[in-house]
Coordinates of C-alpha atoms and ligand atoms in Angstrom, one line a residue:
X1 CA 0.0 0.0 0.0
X2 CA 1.4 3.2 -0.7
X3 CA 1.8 5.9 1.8
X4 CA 1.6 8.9 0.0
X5 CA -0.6 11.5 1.3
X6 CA -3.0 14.4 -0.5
X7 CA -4.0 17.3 0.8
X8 CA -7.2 18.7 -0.9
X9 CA -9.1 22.0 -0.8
X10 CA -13.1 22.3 -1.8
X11 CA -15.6 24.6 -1.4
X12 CA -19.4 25.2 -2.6
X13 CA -22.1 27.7 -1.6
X14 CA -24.8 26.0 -1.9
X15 CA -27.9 25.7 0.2
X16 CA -27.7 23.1 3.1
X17 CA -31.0 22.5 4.6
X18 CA -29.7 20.2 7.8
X19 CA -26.4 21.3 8.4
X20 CA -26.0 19.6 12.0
X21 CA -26.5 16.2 10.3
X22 CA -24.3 17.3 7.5
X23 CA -21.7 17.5 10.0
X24 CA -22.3 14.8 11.7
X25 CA -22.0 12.9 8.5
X26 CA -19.3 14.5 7.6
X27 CA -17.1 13.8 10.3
X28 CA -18.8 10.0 10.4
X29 CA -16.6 9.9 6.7
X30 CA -13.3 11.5 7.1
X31 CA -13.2 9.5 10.9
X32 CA -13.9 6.1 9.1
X33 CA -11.1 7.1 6.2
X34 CA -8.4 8.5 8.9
X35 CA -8.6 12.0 6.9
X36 CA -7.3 14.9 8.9
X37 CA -7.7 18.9 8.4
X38 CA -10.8 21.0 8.7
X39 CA -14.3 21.4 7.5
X40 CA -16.6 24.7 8.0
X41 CA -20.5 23.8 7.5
X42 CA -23.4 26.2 7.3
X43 CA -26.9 27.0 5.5
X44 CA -24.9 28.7 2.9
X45 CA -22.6 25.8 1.9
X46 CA -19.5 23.9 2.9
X47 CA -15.5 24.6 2.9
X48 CA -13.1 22.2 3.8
X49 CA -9.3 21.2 3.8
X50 CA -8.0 17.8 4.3
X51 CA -5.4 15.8 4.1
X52 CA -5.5 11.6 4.0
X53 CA -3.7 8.8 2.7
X54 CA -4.1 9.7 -1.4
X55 CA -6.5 6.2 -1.5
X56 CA -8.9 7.4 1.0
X57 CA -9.3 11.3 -0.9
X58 CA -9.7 9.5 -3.6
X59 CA -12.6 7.9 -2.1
X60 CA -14.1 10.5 0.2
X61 CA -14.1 12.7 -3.1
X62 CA -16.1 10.0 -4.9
X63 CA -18.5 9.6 -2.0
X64 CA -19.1 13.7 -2.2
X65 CA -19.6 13.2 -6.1
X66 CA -22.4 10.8 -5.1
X67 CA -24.3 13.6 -3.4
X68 CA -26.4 15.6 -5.6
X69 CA -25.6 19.0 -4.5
X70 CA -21.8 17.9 -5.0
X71 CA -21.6 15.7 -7.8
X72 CA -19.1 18.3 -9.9
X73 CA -17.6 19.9 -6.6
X74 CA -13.6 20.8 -7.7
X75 CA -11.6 19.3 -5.0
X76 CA -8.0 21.1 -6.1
X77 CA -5.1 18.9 -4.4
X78 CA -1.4 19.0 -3.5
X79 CA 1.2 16.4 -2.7
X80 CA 0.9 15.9 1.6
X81 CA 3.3 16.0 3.6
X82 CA 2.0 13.6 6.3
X83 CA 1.3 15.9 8.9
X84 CA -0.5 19.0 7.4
X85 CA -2.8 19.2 10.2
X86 CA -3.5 17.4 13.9
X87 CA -6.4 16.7 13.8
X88 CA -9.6 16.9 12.4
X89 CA -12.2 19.6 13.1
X90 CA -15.5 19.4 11.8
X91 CA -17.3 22.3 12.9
X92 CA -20.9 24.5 12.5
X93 CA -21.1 28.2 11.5
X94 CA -22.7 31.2 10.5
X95 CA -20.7 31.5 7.7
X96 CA -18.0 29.0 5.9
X97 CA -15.6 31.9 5.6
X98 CA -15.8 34.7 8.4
X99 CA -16.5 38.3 6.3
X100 CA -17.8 40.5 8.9
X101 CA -20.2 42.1 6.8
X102 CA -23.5 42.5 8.2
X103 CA -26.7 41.4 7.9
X104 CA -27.7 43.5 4.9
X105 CA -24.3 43.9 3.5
X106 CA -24.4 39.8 3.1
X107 CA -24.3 37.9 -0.1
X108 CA -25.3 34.9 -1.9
X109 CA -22.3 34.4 -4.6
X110 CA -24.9 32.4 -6.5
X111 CA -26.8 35.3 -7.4
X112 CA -24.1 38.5 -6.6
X113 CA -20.4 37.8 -7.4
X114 CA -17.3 38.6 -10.2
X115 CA -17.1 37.4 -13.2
X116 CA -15.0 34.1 -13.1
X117 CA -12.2 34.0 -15.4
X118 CA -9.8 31.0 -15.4
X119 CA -5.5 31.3 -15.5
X120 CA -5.7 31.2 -19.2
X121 CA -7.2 34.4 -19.1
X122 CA -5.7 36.0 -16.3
X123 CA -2.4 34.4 -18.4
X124 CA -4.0 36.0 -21.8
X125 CA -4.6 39.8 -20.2
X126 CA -1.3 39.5 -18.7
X127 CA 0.2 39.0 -22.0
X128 CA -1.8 41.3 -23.4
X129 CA -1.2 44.0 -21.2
X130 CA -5.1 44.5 -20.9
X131 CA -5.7 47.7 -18.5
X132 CA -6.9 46.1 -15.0
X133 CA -6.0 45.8 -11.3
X134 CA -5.7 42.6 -9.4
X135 CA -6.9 43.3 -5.6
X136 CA -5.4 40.9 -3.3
X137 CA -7.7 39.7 -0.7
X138 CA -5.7 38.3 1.4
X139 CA -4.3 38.8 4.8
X140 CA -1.3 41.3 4.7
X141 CA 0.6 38.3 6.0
X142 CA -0.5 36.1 3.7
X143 CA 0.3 39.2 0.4
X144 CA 4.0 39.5 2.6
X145 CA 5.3 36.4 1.5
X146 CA 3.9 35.8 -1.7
X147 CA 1.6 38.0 -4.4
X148 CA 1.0 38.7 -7.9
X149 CA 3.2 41.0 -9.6
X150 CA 2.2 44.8 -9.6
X151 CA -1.2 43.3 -7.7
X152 CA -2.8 45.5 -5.0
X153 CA -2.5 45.0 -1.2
X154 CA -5.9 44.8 0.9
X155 CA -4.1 45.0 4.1
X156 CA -6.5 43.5 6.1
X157 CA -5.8 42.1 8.9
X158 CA -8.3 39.0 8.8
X159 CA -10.6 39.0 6.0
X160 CA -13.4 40.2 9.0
X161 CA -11.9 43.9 7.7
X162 CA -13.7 43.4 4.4
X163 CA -16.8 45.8 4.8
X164 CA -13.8 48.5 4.9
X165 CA -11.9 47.4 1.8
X166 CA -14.4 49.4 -0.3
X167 CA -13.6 52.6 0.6
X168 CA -9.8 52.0 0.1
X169 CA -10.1 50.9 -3.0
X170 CA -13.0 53.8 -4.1
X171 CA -10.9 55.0 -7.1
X172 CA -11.0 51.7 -8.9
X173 CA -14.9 51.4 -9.3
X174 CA -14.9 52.5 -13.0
X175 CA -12.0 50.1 -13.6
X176 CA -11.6 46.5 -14.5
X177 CA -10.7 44.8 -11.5
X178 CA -9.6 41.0 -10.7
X179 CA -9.8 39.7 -7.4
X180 CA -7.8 36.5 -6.1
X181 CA -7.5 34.2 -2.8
X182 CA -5.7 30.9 -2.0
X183 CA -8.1 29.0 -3.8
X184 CA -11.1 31.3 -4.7
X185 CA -13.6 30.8 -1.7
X186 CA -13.1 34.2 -0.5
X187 CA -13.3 35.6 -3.8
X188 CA -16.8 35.0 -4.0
X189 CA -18.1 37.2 -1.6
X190 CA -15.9 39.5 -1.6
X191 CA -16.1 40.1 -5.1
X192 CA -19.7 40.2 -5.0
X193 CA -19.4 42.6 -2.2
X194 CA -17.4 45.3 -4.5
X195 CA -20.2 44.9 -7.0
X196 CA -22.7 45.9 -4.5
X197 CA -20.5 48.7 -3.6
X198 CA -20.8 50.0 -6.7
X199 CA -17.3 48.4 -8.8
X200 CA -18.8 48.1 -12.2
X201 CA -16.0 45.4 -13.5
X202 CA -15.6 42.8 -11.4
X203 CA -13.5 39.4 -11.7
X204 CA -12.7 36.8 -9.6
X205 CA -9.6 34.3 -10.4
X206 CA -11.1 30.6 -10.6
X207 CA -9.6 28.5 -8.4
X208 CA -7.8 30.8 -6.8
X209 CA -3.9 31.9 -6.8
X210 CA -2.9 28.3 -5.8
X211 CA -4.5 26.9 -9.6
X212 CA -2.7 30.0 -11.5
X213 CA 0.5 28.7 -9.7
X214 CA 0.1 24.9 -10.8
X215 CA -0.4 25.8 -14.2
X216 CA 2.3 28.6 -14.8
X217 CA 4.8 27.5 -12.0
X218 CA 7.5 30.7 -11.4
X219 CA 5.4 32.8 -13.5
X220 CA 3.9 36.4 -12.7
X221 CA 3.3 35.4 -8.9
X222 CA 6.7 36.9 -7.0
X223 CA 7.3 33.9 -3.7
X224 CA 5.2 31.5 -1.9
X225 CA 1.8 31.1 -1.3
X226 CA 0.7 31.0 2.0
X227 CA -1.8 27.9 3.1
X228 CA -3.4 27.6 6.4
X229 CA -1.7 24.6 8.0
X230 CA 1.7 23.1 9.1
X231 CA 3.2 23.5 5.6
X232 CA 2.7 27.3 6.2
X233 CA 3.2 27.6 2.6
X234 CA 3.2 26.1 -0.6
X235 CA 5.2 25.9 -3.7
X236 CA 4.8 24.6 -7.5
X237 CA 8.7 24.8 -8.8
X238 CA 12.4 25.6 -7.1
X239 CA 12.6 28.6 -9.8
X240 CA 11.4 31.4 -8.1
X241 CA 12.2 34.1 -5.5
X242 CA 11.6 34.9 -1.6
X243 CA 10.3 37.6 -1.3
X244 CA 9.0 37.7 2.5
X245 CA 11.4 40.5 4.3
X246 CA 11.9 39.3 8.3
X247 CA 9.5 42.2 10.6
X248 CA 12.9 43.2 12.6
X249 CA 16.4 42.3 10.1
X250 CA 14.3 42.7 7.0
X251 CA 16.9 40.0 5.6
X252 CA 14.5 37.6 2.9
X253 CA 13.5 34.8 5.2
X254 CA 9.3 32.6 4.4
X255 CA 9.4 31.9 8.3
X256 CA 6.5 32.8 9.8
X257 CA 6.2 34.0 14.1
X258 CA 4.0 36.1 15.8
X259 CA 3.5 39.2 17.5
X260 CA 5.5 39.0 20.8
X261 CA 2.5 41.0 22.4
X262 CA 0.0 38.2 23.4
X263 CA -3.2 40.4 22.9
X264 CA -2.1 40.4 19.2
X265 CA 0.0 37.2 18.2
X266 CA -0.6 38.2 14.8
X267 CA 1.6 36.0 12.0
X268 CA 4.4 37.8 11.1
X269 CA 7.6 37.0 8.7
X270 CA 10.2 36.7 11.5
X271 CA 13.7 35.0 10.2
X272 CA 15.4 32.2 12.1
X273 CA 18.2 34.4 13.1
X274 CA 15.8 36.9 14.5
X275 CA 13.7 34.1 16.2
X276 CA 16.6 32.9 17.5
X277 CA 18.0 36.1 19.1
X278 CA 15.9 38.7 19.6
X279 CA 13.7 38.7 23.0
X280 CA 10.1 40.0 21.5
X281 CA 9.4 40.8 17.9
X282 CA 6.2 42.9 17.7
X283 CA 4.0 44.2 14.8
X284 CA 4.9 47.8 15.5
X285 CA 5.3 50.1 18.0
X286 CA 1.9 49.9 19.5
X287 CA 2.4 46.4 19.6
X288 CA 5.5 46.9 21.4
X289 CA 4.1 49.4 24.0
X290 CA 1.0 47.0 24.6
X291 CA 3.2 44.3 25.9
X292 CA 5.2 46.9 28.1
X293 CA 2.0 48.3 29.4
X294 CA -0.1 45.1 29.8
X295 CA -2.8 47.2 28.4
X296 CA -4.7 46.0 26.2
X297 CA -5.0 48.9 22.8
X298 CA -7.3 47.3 20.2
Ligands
ZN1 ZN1 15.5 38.8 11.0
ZN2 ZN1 1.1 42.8 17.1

């Protein structure tokens, strides 16, 4: 038997009329096929990330093909590594991907969302030099270590700041704009949310940064992409560049630590020399005062 590993990545909105007993089920199958990661349930739909012993995906993505609602679901996988997460978390929520945008503000990407265009496109514009932006929506740690080339920065924090991301980005509503993720799950709202807000050209890269990658390895996106679990990151080819910078050496480093100040412990690029050495490394100055002070300033 072979003991590779695959670590896959899936999402849907679609309507779920029971979730409870969607998770139940849910965590029934990946318990009985030893599959580890994490899986985010709610009326609106399902996202999930696992990895497993490359027979059992195979067969827990068959068994998912077998349900109506997901007989065509795009499961996109990577080689595993064996230990991409502890263990597995199968849990119920408002929401599969946290937005923070209100009640009103909400979205169903079924009927509100960018246009999806696939890497050939993206590839073809590119190429083309079309006239359009790419907004990054991302986590500023996640854009620190890896982003498209001449692509636009969201800065937020956690993807909760993206109710504010219209306002920064005000002066591109009359312009063609492409928004990319990991893997395109938080594309969907938050694409549909800038056409709510008024953006009158609106993309969103199918399957995400992490599908661009696979197909043009070393190609128009400058260092790593950032995944959420042990791997930290993920790569498609040995050709290319780091660019992370380390928070207090800025030497090039893709290590990833966190804000010394415990109120924050936000991820930050922090190189081995640095996390060897240095007593606290902090986000800023506020950060650094916070710890001082014990107060907490958010
Ligand atoms: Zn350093
Ligand atoms: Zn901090």
């Amino acid at each position: 038997m072979s003991t590779a590993t695959t670590i896959i990545i899936f999402y849907k909105y679609v309507q779920i009329s029971d979730p409870k007993t969607f998770v139940a089920l849910q965590r029934e199958m990946c318990e009985k096929l030893g599959l580890l990661g994490r899986i985010l349930i709610a009326t609106e739909g399902i996202n999930g990330t696992l990895e497993g012993a490359t027979e059992s995906i195979a067969e827990y993505e068959a068994w998912m093909h077998t349900l109506p609602e997901f007989a065509g679901l795009w499961f996109k996988s990577s080689p595993g590594t064996g230990d991409a997460f502890k263990k597995l978390v199968v849990k119920l929520r408002t929401e599969i991907v946290a937005t923070g945008l209100s009640k009103e503000q909400d979205l169903d990407p079924n009927v509100t969302t960018g246009k999806h265009i696939d890497p050939d496109e993206l590839k073809r514009w590119i190429e083309n030099g079309e006239e359009f932006e790419i907004i990054d929506m991302r986590n500023d740690y996640e854009y620190a270590v890896g982003h498209f080339a001449n692509s636009k920065n969201s800065t937020m924090a956690n993807f909760r700041d993206l109710p504010k991301i219209a306002a920064k980005f005000e002066g591109l509503k009359k312009k063609k704009v492409l928004t990319v993720c990991t893997y395109g799950v938080r594309c969907e709202k938050a694409s549909g949310f800038l056409k709510q807000e008024g953006f009158e050209d609106v993309y969103q890269l199918n399957g995400g940064i992490g599908t661009y990658m696979k197909q043009f390895p070393g190609e128009d996106f400058l260092g790593s992409l950032y995944v959420f679990d042990r791997r930290m990151t993920e790569q498609f080819t040995d050709k290319y560049m780091v660019i992370g910078e380390c928070t207090a050496c800025g030497s090039k480093t893709e290590r990833f630590g966190n804000c010394a100040w415990h109120e924050c412990h936000k991820q930050l690029l922090i190189c081995f020399n640095c996390a060897k050495h240095a007593k606290g490394i902090w986000c800023n100055d506020d950060c650094m005062v916070g710890a001082a002070s014990g107060v907490p300033i958010r």
